[in-house]
mmCIF file of C-alpha atoms in Angstrom:
data_model
loop_
_atom_site.group_PDB
_atom_site.id
_atom_site.type_symbol
_atom_site.label_atom_id
_atom_site.label_comp_id
_atom_site.label_asym_id
_atom_site.label_seq_id
_atom_site.Cartn_x
_atom_site.Cartn_y
_atom_site.Cartn_z
ATOM 1 C CA MET N 137 26.749 -77.525 -42.753
ATOM 2 C CA ASN N 138 28.720 -74.745 -44.389
ATOM 3 C CA TRP N 139 27.622 -71.362 -43.059
ATOM 4 C CA ALA N 140 30.172 -69.417 -45.082
ATOM 5 C CA GLY N 141 28.857 -66.167 -46.488
ATOM 6 C CA LEU N 142 25.931 -65.988 -44.075
ATOM 7 C CA GLY N 143 27.498 -63.659 -41.527
ATOM 8 C CA HIS N 144 28.147 -66.353 -38.937
ATOM 9 C CA PRO N 145 29.105 -64.417 -35.755
ATOM 10 C CA VAL N 146 31.746 -65.813 -33.436
ATOM 11 C CA GLU N 147 29.496 -65.328 -30.403
ATOM 12 C CA LEU N 148 26.760 -67.493 -31.925
ATOM 13 C CA ALA N 149 29.313 -70.106 -32.904
ATOM 14 C CA ALA N 150 30.690 -70.189 -29.366
ATOM 15 C CA LEU N 151 27.198 -70.503 -27.915
ATOM 16 C CA GLY N 152 26.441 -73.357 -30.299
ATOM 17 C CA TRP N 153 29.636 -75.126 -29.250
ATOM 18 C CA VAL N 154 28.877 -74.717 -25.553
ATOM 19 C CA LEU N 155 25.313 -76.014 -25.834
ATOM 20 C CA PHE N 156 26.148 -78.907 -28.143
ATOM 21 C CA VAL N 157 29.162 -80.039 -26.119
ATOM 22 C CA ALA N 158 27.078 -79.844 -22.938
ATOM 23 C CA LEU N 159 24.376 -82.051 -24.447
ATOM 24 C CA VAL N 160 26.880 -84.566 -25.805
ATOM 25 C CA PHE N 161 28.793 -84.627 -22.512
ATOM 26 C CA GLN N 162 25.600 -85.245 -20.565
ATOM 27 C CA ALA N 163 24.602 -88.078 -22.898
ATOM 28 C CA GLY N 164 28.052 -89.630 -22.699
ATOM 29 C CA PHE N 165 28.191 -89.291 -18.916
ATOM 30 C CA VAL N 166 24.895 -91.147 -18.518
ATOM 31 C CA LEU N 167 25.678 -93.911 -21.019
ATOM 32 C CA LEU N 168 29.387 -94.483 -20.444
ATOM 33 C CA ARG N 169 29.632 -94.330 -16.683
ATOM 34 C CA PRO N 170 30.900 -97.663 -15.254
ATOM 35 C CA ALA N 171 27.507 -98.711 -13.877
ATOM 36 C CA ALA N 172 25.768 -98.344 -17.263
ATOM 37 C CA ARG N 173 28.571 -99.051 -19.740
ATOM 38 C CA ARG N 174 27.529 -102.694 -20.097
ATOM 39 C CA ASP N 175 24.103 -101.648 -21.400
ATOM 40 C CA PHE N 176 25.383 -99.083 -23.909
ATOM 41 C CA LEU N 177 25.263 -101.490 -26.870
ATOM 42 C CA PRO N 178 25.068 -104.977 -25.343
ATOM 43 C CA LEU N 179 24.617 -106.947 -28.582
ATOM 44 C CA SER N 180 27.100 -107.080 -31.440
ATOM 45 C CA ILE N 181 24.332 -106.506 -33.985
ATOM 46 C CA GLN N 182 23.405 -103.305 -32.149
ATOM 47 C CA GLN N 183 27.033 -102.173 -32.219
ATOM 48 C CA HIS N 184 27.274 -102.803 -35.962
ATOM 49 C CA ALA N 185 23.999 -100.996 -36.650
ATOM 50 C CA TRP N 186 25.006 -98.019 -34.481
ATOM 51 C CA LEU N 187 28.327 -97.668 -36.300
ATOM 52 C CA ALA N 188 26.599 -98.072 -39.671
ATOM 53 C CA GLY N 189 24.228 -95.295 -38.655
ATOM 54 C CA ILE N 190 27.191 -92.971 -38.069
ATOM 55 C CA VAL N 191 28.396 -93.614 -41.620
ATOM 56 C CA CYS N 192 24.901 -93.113 -43.044
ATOM 57 C CA LEU N 193 24.494 -89.799 -41.236
ATOM 58 C CA GLY N 194 27.788 -88.556 -42.628
ATOM 59 C CA VAL N 195 26.715 -89.498 -46.151
ATOM 60 C CA LEU N 196 23.278 -87.876 -45.787
ATOM 61 C CA TRP N 197 24.713 -84.620 -44.439
ATOM 62 C CA SER N 198 27.230 -84.449 -47.274
ATOM 63 C CA LEU N 199 24.356 -84.430 -49.807
ATOM 64 C CA ARG N 200 23.431 -80.769 -49.495
ATOM 65 C CA ILE N 201 20.908 -78.941 -51.604
ATOM 66 C CA ARG N 202 21.996 -75.384 -52.386
ATOM 67 C CA ILE N 203 19.287 -72.827 -53.023
ATOM 68 C CA ASP N 204 19.097 -69.088 -53.497
ATOM 69 C CA ASP N 205 22.510 -67.559 -52.906
ATOM 70 C CA GLY N 206 24.121 -69.829 -50.374
ATOM 71 C CA LEU N 207 21.127 -71.208 -48.488
ATOM 72 C CA GLN N 208 21.324 -74.962 -47.981
ATOM 73 C CA LEU N 209 19.061 -77.845 -47.075
ATOM 74 C CA SER N 210 20.143 -81.312 -46.077
ATOM 75 C CA MET N 211 18.696 -84.684 -45.224
ATOM 76 C CA ILE N 212 18.479 -85.166 -41.463
ATOM 77 C CA GLY N 213 18.469 -88.881 -40.649
ATOM 78 C CA VAL N 214 18.830 -88.387 -36.895
ATOM 79 C CA SER N 215 15.114 -88.845 -36.258
ATOM 80 C CA LEU N 216 15.216 -92.505 -37.272
ATOM 81 C CA TYR N 217 18.558 -92.947 -35.495
ATOM 82 C CA ALA N 218 17.021 -91.700 -32.236
ATOM 83 C CA LEU N 219 13.913 -93.852 -32.603
ATOM 84 C CA VAL N 220 16.064 -96.949 -33.001
ATOM 85 C CA PHE N 221 18.763 -96.327 -30.392
ATOM 86 C CA GLY N 222 17.281 -93.712 -28.086
ATOM 87 C CA TYR N 223 18.129 -90.038 -27.663
ATOM 88 C CA ARG N 224 21.497 -90.296 -25.933
ATOM 89 C CA ARG N 225 23.000 -92.985 -28.169
ATOM 90 C CA ALA N 226 21.761 -91.115 -31.236
ATOM 91 C CA LEU N 227 23.282 -87.854 -30.028
ATOM 92 C CA LEU N 228 26.659 -89.471 -29.392
ATOM 93 C CA GLY N 229 26.627 -91.146 -32.799
ATOM 94 C CA ALA N 230 25.568 -87.945 -34.552
ATOM 95 C CA ALA N 231 28.374 -86.044 -32.830
ATOM 96 C CA VAL N 232 30.912 -88.596 -34.085
ATOM 97 C CA ALA N 233 29.435 -88.364 -37.598
ATOM 98 C CA LEU N 234 29.571 -84.564 -37.565
ATOM 99 C CA VAL N 235 33.174 -84.434 -36.386
ATOM 100 C CA GLY N 236 34.197 -87.070 -38.931
ATOM 101 C CA LEU N 237 32.434 -85.306 -41.792
ATOM 102 C CA THR N 238 33.994 -81.967 -40.858
ATOM 103 C CA ALA N 239 37.469 -83.520 -40.749
ATOM 104 C CA LEU N 240 37.096 -85.425 -44.024
ATOM 105 C CA THR N 241 35.623 -82.508 -45.971
ATOM 106 C CA HIS N 242 37.899 -79.860 -44.418
ATOM 107 C CA GLY N 243 34.825 -78.032 -43.168
ATOM 108 C CA GLY N 244 34.691 -75.153 -40.757
ATOM 109 C CA TRP N 245 35.120 -76.248 -37.151
ATOM 110 C CA LEU N 246 33.599 -72.987 -35.993
ATOM 111 C CA GLU N 247 30.198 -74.071 -37.268
ATOM 112 C CA VAL N 248 30.125 -77.557 -35.739
ATOM 113 C CA GLY N 249 28.261 -76.512 -32.595
ATOM 114 C CA LEU N 250 25.362 -74.772 -34.322
ATOM 115 C CA THR N 251 25.155 -77.491 -36.960
ATOM 116 C CA GLY N 252 25.056 -80.146 -34.272
ATOM 117 C CA LEU N 253 22.203 -78.410 -32.494
ATOM 118 C CA LEU N 254 20.121 -78.116 -35.667
ATOM 119 C CA LEU N 255 20.903 -81.421 -37.383
ATOM 120 C CA ALA N 256 21.375 -83.674 -34.355
ATOM 121 C CA ALA N 257 20.073 -82.435 -31.001
ATOM 122 C CA LEU N 258 16.821 -80.878 -32.263
ATOM 123 C CA PRO N 259 15.470 -83.787 -34.384
ATOM 124 C CA ALA N 260 16.651 -86.380 -31.862
ATOM 125 C CA GLY N 261 14.932 -84.553 -29.024
ATOM 126 C CA VAL N 262 11.673 -84.019 -30.911
ATOM 127 C CA ALA N 263 11.543 -87.630 -32.138
ATOM 128 C CA THR N 264 12.220 -88.999 -28.658
ATOM 129 C CA ALA N 265 9.603 -86.752 -27.057
ATOM 130 C CA LEU N 266 6.994 -87.832 -29.615
ATOM 131 C CA GLN N 267 7.907 -91.481 -29.143
ATOM 132 C CA ARG N 268 7.328 -91.204 -25.396
ATOM 133 C CA LEU N 269 4.084 -89.291 -25.937
ATOM 134 C CA LEU N 270 2.743 -91.926 -28.318
ATOM 135 C CA ARG N 271 3.598 -94.673 -25.842
ATOM 136 C CA MET N 272 1.783 -92.845 -23.057
ATOM 137 C CA ARG N 273 -1.309 -91.769 -24.996
ATOM 138 C CA LEU N 274 -1.955 -94.553 -27.517
ATOM 139 C CA PRO N 275 -2.530 -98.296 -27.133
ATOM 140 C CA LEU N 276 0.511 -100.572 -27.086
ATOM 141 C CA HIS N 277 -0.158 -101.929 -30.551
ATOM 142 C CA LEU N 278 2.541 -102.937 -33.034
ATOM 143 C CA PHE N 279 0.911 -101.034 -35.892
ATOM 144 C CA VAL N 280 0.735 -97.886 -33.751
ATOM 145 C CA PHE N 281 4.378 -98.297 -32.784
ATOM 146 C CA ILE N 282 5.597 -98.695 -36.365
ATOM 147 C CA ILE N 283 3.458 -96.062 -38.086
ATOM 148 C CA GLY N 284 3.357 -93.609 -35.209
ATOM 149 C CA ASN N 285 7.106 -93.627 -34.696
ATOM 150 C CA GLY N 286 8.486 -94.569 -38.094
ATOM 151 C CA LEU N 287 6.306 -92.169 -40.068
ATOM 152 C CA PHE N 288 4.635 -89.561 -37.853
ATOM 153 C CA ALA N 289 7.471 -88.897 -35.393
ATOM 154 C CA THR N 290 10.124 -88.759 -38.101
ATOM 155 C CA LEU N 291 7.980 -86.440 -40.218
ATOM 156 C CA VAL N 292 7.433 -83.961 -37.384
ATOM 157 C CA ALA N 293 11.040 -84.112 -36.151
ATOM 158 C CA SER N 294 12.549 -83.751 -39.614
ATOM 159 C CA SER N 295 10.144 -80.925 -40.493
ATOM 160 C CA CYS N 296 11.103 -79.031 -37.332
ATOM 161 C CA ALA N 297 14.789 -79.464 -38.131
ATOM 162 C CA GLN N 298 14.375 -78.365 -41.754
ATOM 163 C CA ILE N 299 12.383 -75.253 -40.867
ATOM 164 C CA ALA N 300 14.792 -74.352 -38.048
ATOM 165 C CA LEU N 301 17.761 -74.816 -40.372
ATOM 166 C CA LEU N 302 16.204 -72.564 -42.992
ATOM 167 C CA ALA N 303 15.168 -69.931 -40.427
ATOM 168 C CA VAL N 304 18.646 -69.723 -38.876
ATOM 169 C CA GLN N 305 20.277 -69.341 -42.280
ATOM 170 C CA LEU N 306 17.902 -66.529 -43.191
ATOM 171 C CA ALA N 307 18.530 -64.838 -39.844
ATOM 172 C CA LEU N 308 22.298 -65.064 -40.308
ATOM 173 C CA ALA N 309 22.024 -63.722 -43.851
ATOM 174 C CA GLN N 310 19.995 -60.786 -42.484
ATOM 175 C CA ARG N 311 17.713 -60.645 -45.442
ATOM 176 C CA GLU N 312 14.254 -61.679 -46.527
ATOM 177 C CA LEU N 313 13.688 -64.407 -49.051
ATOM 178 C CA ALA N 314 11.285 -63.470 -51.834
ATOM 179 C CA ASN N 315 10.118 -67.060 -52.349
ATOM 180 C CA ALA N 316 10.323 -68.072 -48.683
ATOM 181 C CA GLY N 317 7.018 -69.910 -48.877
ATOM 182 C CA GLU N 318 8.157 -72.036 -51.793
ATOM 183 C CA VAL N 319 11.482 -72.819 -50.125
ATOM 184 C CA ALA N 320 9.708 -73.791 -46.893
ATOM 185 C CA ALA N 321 7.353 -76.031 -48.855
ATOM 186 C CA TYR N 322 10.365 -77.625 -50.545
ATOM 187 C CA ALA N 323 11.947 -78.242 -47.124
ATOM 188 C CA LEU N 324 8.755 -79.873 -45.873
ATOM 189 C CA LEU N 325 8.586 -81.993 -49.027
ATOM 190 C CA LEU N 326 12.140 -83.134 -48.324
ATOM 191 C CA ALA N 327 11.101 -84.015 -44.763
ATOM 192 C CA TRP N 328 8.112 -85.971 -46.081
ATOM 193 C CA GLY N 329 10.318 -88.020 -48.390
ATOM 194 C CA GLU N 330 12.702 -88.720 -45.542
ATOM 195 C CA ALA N 331 9.791 -89.779 -43.317
ATOM 196 C CA LEU N 332 8.575 -92.278 -45.925
ATOM 197 C CA VAL N 333 12.007 -93.866 -46.239
ATOM 198 C CA SER N 334 12.501 -93.835 -42.474
ATOM 199 C CA GLY N 335 9.115 -95.469 -41.967
ATOM 200 C CA MET N 336 9.993 -98.309 -44.333
ATOM 201 C CA VAL N 337 13.389 -98.857 -42.715
ATOM 202 C CA PHE N 338 11.915 -98.686 -39.222
ATOM 203 C CA SER N 339 9.156 -101.183 -40.007
ATOM 204 C CA ALA N 340 11.666 -103.571 -41.595
ATOM 205 C CA LEU N 341 13.903 -103.382 -38.527
ATOM 206 C CA VAL N 342 11.017 -103.983 -36.106
ATOM 207 C CA VAL N 343 9.764 -106.981 -38.075
ATOM 208 C CA PHE N 344 13.004 -108.640 -39.166
ATOM 209 C CA ARG N 345 15.604 -107.401 -36.660
ATOM 210 C CA PRO N 346 13.726 -106.265 -33.543
ATOM 211 C CA GLN N 347 16.820 -106.703 -31.380
ATOM 212 C CA ILE N 348 18.382 -103.696 -33.130
ATOM 213 C CA VAL N 349 15.521 -101.375 -32.133
ATOM 214 C CA MET N 350 16.517 -100.633 -28.548
ATOM 215 C CA THR N 351 13.345 -98.602 -27.894
ATOM 216 C CA TYR N 352 11.121 -101.573 -28.790
ATOM 217 C CA ALA N 353 9.931 -103.941 -26.054
ATOM 218 C CA GLN N 354 8.578 -106.973 -27.882
ATOM 219 C CA ASP N 355 6.818 -108.345 -24.791
ATOM 220 C CA ASP N 356 4.738 -105.145 -24.565
ATOM 221 C CA TYR N 357 3.582 -105.148 -28.170
ATOM 222 C CA LEU N 358 3.381 -108.899 -28.906
ATOM 223 C CA ARG N 359 1.894 -110.371 -25.765
ATOM 224 C CA ARG N 360 1.705 -114.142 -25.644
#
């Protein structure tokens, strides 16, 4: 995300870097330590899907919508990524996608930390928390798993990320937006569209390629 022209302070950028690097380091430490490295992506189809997700995230984030004097909105994509591979794998993949996109587009490295928190850590964390809550509170039914995660969790996570992204940009610009309500509604509409697409992709993966969805335990939802 390009924060140019929004009064991006160095202190905030440094804080974003520290927090984002800490989260990525913690995820990498848990997943890539010798005792757990074998279970990081054990199947080749999971490896291919994880790498394809990195490319897809980079493409989605490059499609930015510019509104009202420098404000930007973007597709998120990390919600679905986290629901498929889990929070830590999604965060590592999103970090790789963000660094690659910044390098390829000659973006500002100063803004990577804050962008990573808003576009990667926040939606991945919200989606994962909702996924665990649904598993705890609702019956272990395949329909509940697909609709609850693929549609509801992605909608809430993407909406939170969109609103947070818009709020931070307005705070950095230090000004009020006359049509803030309309812009917020547009952001939520964008999140709704993303949730619909994510729900279709998620349901297709669960039905046709369940081995890719590392958060899905087929024995729990399709008992013999």
